[in-house]
Coordinates of C-alpha atoms in Angstrom, one line a residue:
M457 CA 0.0 0.0 0.0
K458 CA 2.8 2.5 0.9
Y459 CA 4.5 1.6 -2.4
L460 CA 1.3 2.3 -4.4
I461 CA 0.7 5.6 -2.7
A462 CA 4.4 6.6 -3.1
V463 CA 4.2 5.9 -6.8
S464 CA 1.0 7.8 -7.2
V465 CA 2.5 10.8 -5.3
L466 CA 5.4 10.8 -7.7
M467 CA 3.1 10.7 -10.7
A468 CA 1.0 13.6 -9.3
S469 CA 4.2 15.7 -8.7
L470 CA 4.8 15.6 -12.5
Y471 CA 1.6 17.6 -13.2
A472 CA 1.1 21.2 -12.2
N473 CA -2.6 21.3 -11.3
E474 CA -5.3 18.7 -10.8
D475 CA -7.8 21.0 -12.5
D476 CA -6.0 20.1 -15.7
F477 CA -7.8 16.7 -15.4
L478 CA -11.3 18.2 -15.2
R479 CA -12.2 19.2 -18.7
P480 CA -15.0 18.3 -21.2
V481 CA -14.5 14.9 -22.8
G482 CA -15.7 15.0 -26.4
K483 CA -16.6 17.5 -29.1
P484 CA -17.8 21.1 -28.3
P485 CA -21.6 21.6 -28.2
K486 CA -23.2 23.0 -31.3
A487 CA -24.7 26.4 -31.2
K488 CA -28.4 26.5 -30.7
P489 CA -30.3 27.1 -34.0
Q490 CA -32.2 30.4 -34.1
M491 CA -35.9 29.9 -34.3
R492 CA -38.0 32.6 -36.1
Q493 CA -41.8 32.7 -36.2
G494 CA -43.3 33.0 -39.7
G495 CA -46.3 35.1 -40.6
E496 CA -48.7 32.3 -41.5
A497 CA -50.2 29.5 -39.5
I498 CA -52.3 26.4 -40.1
P499 CA -55.6 26.3 -38.3
P500 CA -56.1 23.4 -35.9
L501 CA -57.9 20.4 -37.3
P502 CA -61.3 19.6 -35.8
L503 CA -61.5 16.7 -33.4
P504 CA -63.5 13.6 -34.4
A505 CA -66.9 13.5 -32.9
T506 CA -66.3 10.0 -31.6
P507 CA -63.0 9.3 -29.7
L508 CA -60.8 6.8 -31.5
R509 CA -59.7 3.7 -29.8
R510 CA -56.0 3.6 -29.2
S511 CA -53.9 0.4 -28.9
E512 CA -50.8 1.0 -26.7
K513 CA -48.0 -1.4 -26.1
K514 CA -47.3 -2.1 -22.4
R515 CA -43.9 -1.0 -21.2
P516 CA -41.6 -3.8 -20.3
P517 CA -40.6 -3.9 -16.6
S518 CA -37.6 -1.8 -15.7
P519 CA -34.4 -3.8 -15.3
A520 CA -32.8 -4.1 -11.9
T521 CA -30.2 -1.6 -10.8
L522 CA -26.6 -2.9 -10.9
I523 CA -24.5 0.3 -10.7
G524 CA -25.0 3.4 -8.6
K525 CA -23.0 6.3 -10.1
V526 CA -22.0 8.4 -7.1
I527 CA -22.4 12.1 -7.0
W528 CA -19.4 13.8 -5.5
G529 CA -17.2 16.9 -5.7
S530 CA -17.9 20.2 -7.5
Y531 CA -17.8 21.5 -11.0
K532 CA -15.8 23.7 -13.4
D533 CA -17.0 25.8 -16.3
F534 CA -15.1 25.5 -19.6
K535 CA -15.4 28.0 -22.4
W536 CA -14.9 26.8 -25.9
E537 CA -13.4 28.7 -28.8
N538 CA -16.9 29.1 -30.3
G539 CA -18.1 30.9 -27.2
Q540 CA -20.1 28.0 -25.8
T541 CA -19.7 27.1 -22.2
T542 CA -19.8 23.6 -20.8
R543 CA -20.1 22.8 -17.1
V544 CA -18.1 19.7 -16.2
Y545 CA -18.8 17.9 -12.9
D546 CA -16.2 15.9 -11.0
W547 CA -18.5 12.9 -10.8
N548 CA -19.8 13.0 -14.3
M549 CA -17.0 13.8 -16.8
I550 CA -18.4 11.1 -19.1
P551 CA -22.2 10.9 -18.7
G552 CA -22.6 7.8 -20.8
D553 CA -19.9 5.6 -19.3
C554 CA -21.9 3.2 -17.2
S555 CA -25.0 3.1 -19.4
S556 CA -22.8 2.3 -22.4
L557 CA -21.1 -0.5 -20.5
L558 CA -24.4 -2.0 -19.4
K559 CA -25.8 -1.8 -23.0
K560 CA -22.8 -3.9 -24.0
A561 CA -23.4 -6.4 -21.2
H562 CA -27.0 -6.7 -22.3
K563 CA -26.0 -7.3 -26.0
L564 CA -23.2 -9.7 -25.4
M565 CA -24.1 -11.4 -22.1
K566 CA -27.9 -11.1 -22.0
M567 CA -27.6 -9.4 -18.6
D568 CA -30.2 -6.6 -18.4
Y569 CA -29.3 -4.0 -15.8
K570 CA -29.5 -0.3 -15.4
M571 CA -27.6 2.4 -13.6
Q572 CA -28.8 5.2 -11.4
T573 CA -27.2 8.2 -9.6
S574 CA -26.5 7.9 -5.9
D575 CA -25.6 10.6 -3.3
L576 CA -23.6 9.5 -0.3
S577 CA -25.2 12.1 1.9
T578 CA -28.6 10.4 1.6
F579 CA -27.5 6.9 0.6
N580 CA -29.1 4.1 2.5
A581 CA -29.5 1.4 -0.1
T582 CA -28.3 -2.1 0.6
P583 CA -26.0 -4.1 -1.8
A584 CA -29.1 -6.2 -2.7
E585 CA -30.7 -3.0 -4.1
I586 CA -27.5 -1.5 -5.7
P587 CA -24.7 -4.1 -5.9
V588 CA -22.0 -1.7 -7.2
L589 CA -21.1 1.9 -6.4
Y590 CA -19.0 3.7 -9.1
F591 CA -16.8 6.6 -8.5
S592 CA -15.1 8.3 -11.5
G593 CA -13.3 11.6 -12.0
G594 CA -10.0 13.5 -12.5
R595 CA -9.6 15.5 -9.3
S596 CA -9.1 14.3 -5.7
L597 CA -11.7 12.5 -3.7
K598 CA -12.3 14.0 -0.2
F599 CA -14.7 12.0 1.9
T600 CA -16.2 13.0 5.3
E601 CA -16.2 10.6 8.2
K602 CA -19.9 10.0 7.6
N603 CA -19.1 9.1 3.9
R604 CA -16.5 6.6 5.1
E605 CA -18.9 5.0 7.5
V606 CA -21.5 4.6 4.8
L607 CA -19.0 3.1 2.4
R608 CA -17.6 0.8 5.0
K609 CA -21.0 -0.5 6.0
Y610 CA -21.9 -1.0 2.4
M611 CA -18.7 -3.0 1.5
M612 CA -18.9 -5.1 4.7
S613 CA -22.5 -6.0 3.8
G614 CA -21.4 -7.4 0.4
G615 CA -21.3 -4.3 -1.8
M616 CA -18.6 -3.6 -4.3
V617 CA -17.0 -0.2 -5.1
W618 CA -15.3 0.7 -8.4
F619 CA -12.9 3.7 -8.5
D620 CA -12.2 4.8 -12.1
S621 CA -9.5 7.4 -12.7
T622 CA -11.4 8.5 -15.8
V623 CA -8.6 10.0 -17.7
G624 CA -5.7 8.4 -15.8
S625 CA -5.4 11.2 -13.3
P626 CA -2.8 10.6 -10.6
Y627 CA -4.7 12.9 -8.2
F628 CA -7.9 10.8 -8.3
Y629 CA -5.9 7.6 -8.2
K630 CA -3.9 8.6 -5.1
S631 CA -6.9 9.9 -3.3
A632 CA -8.9 6.7 -4.0
L633 CA -6.1 4.6 -2.5
T634 CA -5.8 6.9 0.5
E635 CA -9.5 6.9 1.2
L636 CA -9.8 3.1 0.8
Q637 CA -7.1 2.6 3.3
K638 CA -9.0 4.7 5.8
I639 CA -12.3 3.0 5.1
I640 CA -11.0 -0.7 5.3
S641 CA -7.9 -0.1 7.4
E642 CA -7.6 -3.8 8.3
S643 CA -7.2 -5.0 4.7
P644 CA -4.1 -3.9 2.7
I645 CA -4.6 -2.6 -0.9
K646 CA -3.0 -5.1 -3.3
R647 CA -2.2 -5.0 -7.0
L648 CA -4.3 -7.8 -8.5
P649 CA -2.3 -10.7 -10.2
D650 CA -3.0 -11.5 -13.8
D651 CA -4.6 -14.9 -12.9
H652 CA -7.2 -13.3 -10.6
P653 CA -10.8 -14.3 -11.6
V654 CA -11.7 -10.6 -12.2
F655 CA -9.6 -10.8 -15.4
H656 CA -11.1 -14.0 -16.7
M657 CA -14.9 -14.0 -15.9
I658 CA -16.1 -13.5 -19.5
E659 CA -13.0 -13.2 -21.5
D660 CA -9.3 -13.7 -20.7
T661 CA -7.9 -10.2 -20.4
N662 CA -4.2 -10.9 -20.3
V663 CA -3.1 -8.2 -22.7
V664 CA -4.6 -4.7 -23.2
N665 CA -3.8 -1.3 -24.7
V666 CA -3.6 2.0 -23.0
K667 CA -3.0 5.3 -24.7
S668 CA 0.6 5.5 -23.6
K669 CA 1.6 1.9 -24.4
K670 CA 0.3 -1.0 -26.4
S671 CA 0.2 -4.7 -25.4
V672 CA 0.6 -4.5 -21.6
K673 CA -0.9 -6.3 -18.7
P674 CA -4.1 -4.8 -17.2
V675 CA -3.6 -2.9 -14.0
L676 CA -6.2 -2.9 -11.1
D677 CA -5.6 -2.5 -7.4
G678 CA -8.0 -4.1 -5.0
V679 CA -9.2 -4.5 -1.4
Y680 CA -10.4 -7.9 -0.2
I681 CA -13.0 -8.7 2.4
G682 CA -12.6 -12.4 2.8
S683 CA -11.8 -13.8 -0.6
R684 CA -14.0 -11.3 -2.4
L685 CA -12.9 -8.1 -3.9
A686 CA -14.8 -5.3 -2.1
A687 CA -13.2 -2.5 -4.1
V688 CA -11.1 -2.0 -7.2
V689 CA -9.1 1.0 -8.3
S690 CA -8.1 1.6 -11.9
P691 CA -5.2 4.0 -12.4
F692 CA -6.1 4.2 -16.1
G693 CA -9.4 5.4 -17.5
L694 CA -12.1 2.8 -18.1
G695 CA -15.2 5.0 -18.7
V696 CA -13.5 6.8 -21.7
G697 CA -13.4 3.5 -23.5
W698 CA -16.8 2.3 -22.4
D699 CA -18.4 5.4 -24.1
N700 CA -15.7 5.4 -26.9
A701 CA -15.0 9.1 -26.0
N702 CA -11.9 11.2 -26.8
P703 CA -10.5 13.4 -24.0
H704 CA -8.4 15.5 -26.5
L705 CA -8.4 18.5 -24.2
I706 CA -6.5 16.6 -21.5
K707 CA -3.0 16.4 -22.7
K708 CA -1.8 13.9 -20.0
A709 CA -4.8 11.6 -20.3
N710 CA -4.1 7.9 -20.1
Y711 CA -6.8 5.4 -20.6
Y712 CA -7.7 1.9 -21.9
D713 CA -8.7 1.8 -25.5
H714 CA -12.3 0.9 -26.4
K715 CA -11.8 -2.9 -26.8
S716 CA -9.6 -3.2 -23.7
S717 CA -12.0 -1.2 -21.5
I718 CA -15.0 -3.2 -22.6
M719 CA -13.3 -6.5 -21.8
L720 CA -12.3 -5.2 -18.4
G721 CA -15.7 -3.7 -17.8
L722 CA -17.7 -6.9 -18.8
N723 CA -15.4 -8.9 -16.5
L724 CA -16.1 -6.5 -13.6
V725 CA -19.9 -6.7 -14.3
A726 CA -19.8 -10.5 -14.3
Y727 CA -17.6 -10.5 -11.1
S728 CA -19.9 -8.2 -9.2
V729 CA -22.9 -10.3 -10.1
G730 CA -21.2 -13.7 -9.7
Y731 CA -19.5 -12.9 -6.3
F732 CA -22.5 -11.1 -4.8
R733 CA -23.7 -14.1 -2.9
V734 CA -20.2 -14.6 -1.6
G735 CA -20.2 -11.1 -0.2
Q736 CA -23.5 -11.7 1.5
S737 CA -22.3 -14.9 3.0
H738 CA -19.1 -13.2 4.4
A739 CA -21.3 -10.4 5.8
K740 CA -23.3 -12.8 8.0
A741 CA -22.2 -13.0 11.6
E742 CA -21.5 -16.4 13.1
V743 CA -24.6 -17.8 14.9
F744 CA -24.0 -20.6 17.4
R745 CA -26.5 -23.1 18.7
K746 CA -26.7 -23.8 22.5
E747 CA -25.0 -27.2 22.0
D748 CA -22.2 -25.4 20.2
L749 CA -21.4 -23.4 23.3
Q750 CA -21.4 -26.2 25.9
E751 CA -18.5 -26.8 28.2
N752 CA -15.9 -29.1 26.8
T753 CA -13.1 -30.8 28.7
D754 CA -11.0 -31.3 25.6
P755 CA -11.7 -28.3 23.3
L756 CA -10.3 -28.0 19.8
I757 CA -9.3 -24.4 19.2
F758 CA -9.0 -23.3 15.5
A759 CA -6.0 -21.1 15.4
Q760 CA -5.5 -19.0 12.3
I761 CA -2.3 -17.2 11.5
R762 CA -2.4 -13.5 10.9
T763 CA 0.0 -12.2 8.3
N764 CA 0.8 -8.8 6.7
G765 CA -1.1 -9.9 3.7
V766 CA -4.8 -10.8 3.1
W767 CA -5.2 -13.6 5.7
N768 CA -8.9 -13.9 6.6
T769 CA -10.1 -15.1 3.2
E770 CA -13.1 -17.2 4.3
P771 CA -14.9 -15.6 7.2
G772 CA -17.1 -18.2 9.0
A773 CA -15.6 -21.2 7.3
A774 CA -13.7 -22.4 10.4
G775 CA -16.9 -22.5 12.5
K776 CA -18.7 -24.4 9.8
L777 CA -15.9 -27.0 9.7
L778 CA -16.0 -27.5 13.5
R779 CA -19.7 -27.9 13.5
F780 CA -19.4 -30.5 10.7
M781 CA -16.8 -32.4 12.7
N782 CA -19.0 -32.3 15.8
K783 CA -22.0 -33.6 13.9
N784 CA -20.4 -36.2 11.6
I785 CA -17.4 -37.7 13.3
N786 CA -18.4 -37.4 17.0
V787 CA -15.6 -35.0 17.8
K788 CA -16.6 -32.7 20.6
T789 CA -15.2 -29.3 19.6
S790 CA -15.5 -25.9 21.2
F791 CA -16.3 -23.0 18.9
L792 CA -13.4 -20.9 20.0
L793 CA -11.7 -19.3 17.0
R794 CA -8.5 -17.5 17.5
T795 CA -6.2 -15.4 15.3
I796 CA -2.6 -15.6 16.3
K797 CA 0.7 -13.8 15.6
L798 CA 3.6 -16.2 15.2
D799 CA 6.0 -13.9 17.0
K800 CA 3.7 -13.1 20.0
D801 CA 1.5 -16.1 20.9
K802 CA 2.5 -19.4 22.5
L803 CA 2.2 -21.7 19.6
E804 CA 2.5 -24.9 21.7
D805 CA -1.0 -24.3 23.0
Y806 CA -2.5 -25.2 19.7
P807 CA -2.6 -28.7 18.0
F808 CA -2.5 -27.2 14.5
L809 CA -2.2 -23.9 12.8
Y810 CA -4.1 -22.6 9.8
L811 CA -2.7 -20.2 7.2
S812 CA -4.9 -18.8 4.4
G813 CA -4.4 -16.1 1.8
N814 CA -4.6 -15.0 -1.8
T815 CA -1.9 -12.3 -2.0
D816 CA 1.7 -11.8 -1.2
F817 CA 2.9 -11.9 2.4
R818 CA 6.1 -12.0 4.3
F819 CA 7.1 -13.4 7.7
T820 CA 9.7 -11.7 9.9
E821 CA 12.8 -13.7 11.0
K822 CA 11.2 -14.0 14.5
E823 CA 8.0 -15.4 13.0
R824 CA 10.0 -17.9 10.8
A825 CA 11.9 -19.1 13.9
A826 CA 8.7 -19.6 15.9
L827 CA 7.0 -21.6 13.1
R828 CA 10.2 -23.7 12.6
N829 CA 10.3 -24.5 16.3
Y830 CA 6.6 -25.3 16.4
I831 CA 6.6 -27.7 13.4
T832 CA 9.9 -29.4 14.5
N833 CA 8.3 -30.2 17.8
G834 CA 5.3 -31.9 16.3
G835 CA 3.0 -29.1 15.3
F836 CA 0.9 -29.2 12.2
L837 CA 0.5 -26.4 9.6
L838 CA -2.4 -26.4 7.1
I839 CA -2.1 -23.9 4.2
N840 CA -5.1 -22.9 2.1
N841 CA -4.6 -21.0 -1.2
S842 CA -8.0 -19.6 -1.1
L843 CA -8.4 -18.6 -4.7
G844 CA -5.7 -20.8 -6.2
L845 CA -3.6 -17.8 -7.2
K846 CA 0.0 -18.2 -8.3
E847 CA 1.1 -15.2 -6.2
F848 CA 0.1 -16.7 -2.8
Q849 CA 1.5 -20.1 -3.8
S850 CA 4.8 -18.5 -4.8
Y851 CA 5.2 -16.6 -1.5
C852 CA 4.3 -19.8 0.6
R853 CA 7.0 -21.7 -1.2
K854 CA 9.5 -18.9 -0.6
E855 CA 8.7 -18.7 3.1
L856 CA 8.8 -22.4 3.6
K857 CA 12.1 -22.6 1.8
Q858 CA 13.6 -20.0 4.3
I859 CA 12.1 -21.9 7.3
F860 CA 13.3 -25.3 6.1
P861 CA 16.1 -24.8 3.6
K862 CA 17.1 -28.5 3.6
Y863 CA 13.6 -29.8 2.7
K864 CA 11.4 -29.3 -0.3
L865 CA 7.6 -29.6 -0.8
E866 CA 6.4 -32.8 -2.4
N867 CA 3.0 -34.0 -3.6
I868 CA 1.3 -36.3 -1.1
P869 CA 0.5 -39.6 -2.7
L870 CA -3.2 -40.7 -2.8
T871 CA -2.3 -43.8 -0.8
H872 CA -1.3 -41.6 2.2
R873 CA -3.4 -42.2 5.2
K874 CA -4.6 -38.6 5.2
F875 CA -6.7 -39.4 2.2
N876 CA -8.2 -42.5 3.8
K877 CA -11.5 -42.4 5.6
G878 CA -11.5 -43.1 9.3

């Protein structure tokens, strides 16, 4: 996170004024035609004596809302060479961005959704009513504490937030990262790896084009709640490509081309719809039955390792596992879940440790020494690559190599007793 913000600060320092990134996108408006009244008029036709029967088509039901385009910031008036003036709003530099994307989704994916405007000062919708909130712009975001509380509640309840630096503005990008870290302070912002599902939902998006460079990997930063992306930040403009617009007045504009932005946008739409139930599941608090809470002379404590990466990838999964064991294999287990730090807690108090993740992470030397001592003395470590991403797998292997340099990971044969019932 510190690296991402440092890079964005350096980028912002290269530009004189963030107002340079708030300008009209597209062609200047045409002058209004002058209307002159003629000297002759046609008299009105007489109405029929008997009303005519009209046959009207019924309107189809309105599609459900998927995206709430958030109103924020202020505006700036821009005067064109032809004398016309255009008022440009921070939140609505490209009025047709979301509607254009959803039209594509309807045409190509048969997913019929609509967008609506949303104001954080009065926002009280649930993720079930509006699954995605969309922020776009070129200048810096500045949320109030109340705004942050609203967004945190929304994301923790299963909602997803998209931050689109419409024209590649480093000011918007930096402010989005800063605000996100304040809103979800317990989850670090991570650059998404190229094998993340969000790049492969509808079409494999491994190579894209931005204005400044062709044939590059797509770039999105994200914040996880559990294994689900609760927010994504795009440092390059998406909405420009969705509406196939041309920000020719913004010299430093940097954005995905039309095809690339559509591919990324459709993947985001599919991800937000497909992972919506996951978000709702993660948002539910653990509810224990009376028998779950009974005293136990031999409790089993589920100890989960806390790292400097994304570690709580499946909220509630441990409790469900313990209840399953209690019900199906007659193992009386307490429902005491603990998160532990390798360098602070007494590891010998736990029969096994659980490590989960989907991003990079790093142990300190003290943590490595503690884990080495724990395993050497009979402890058991279970590692779960929550989303099956190469990045987490790579860092697990690196850490284990440093902890046990003389040993290597090997596949467990199917004949091993761990795969046998009983």
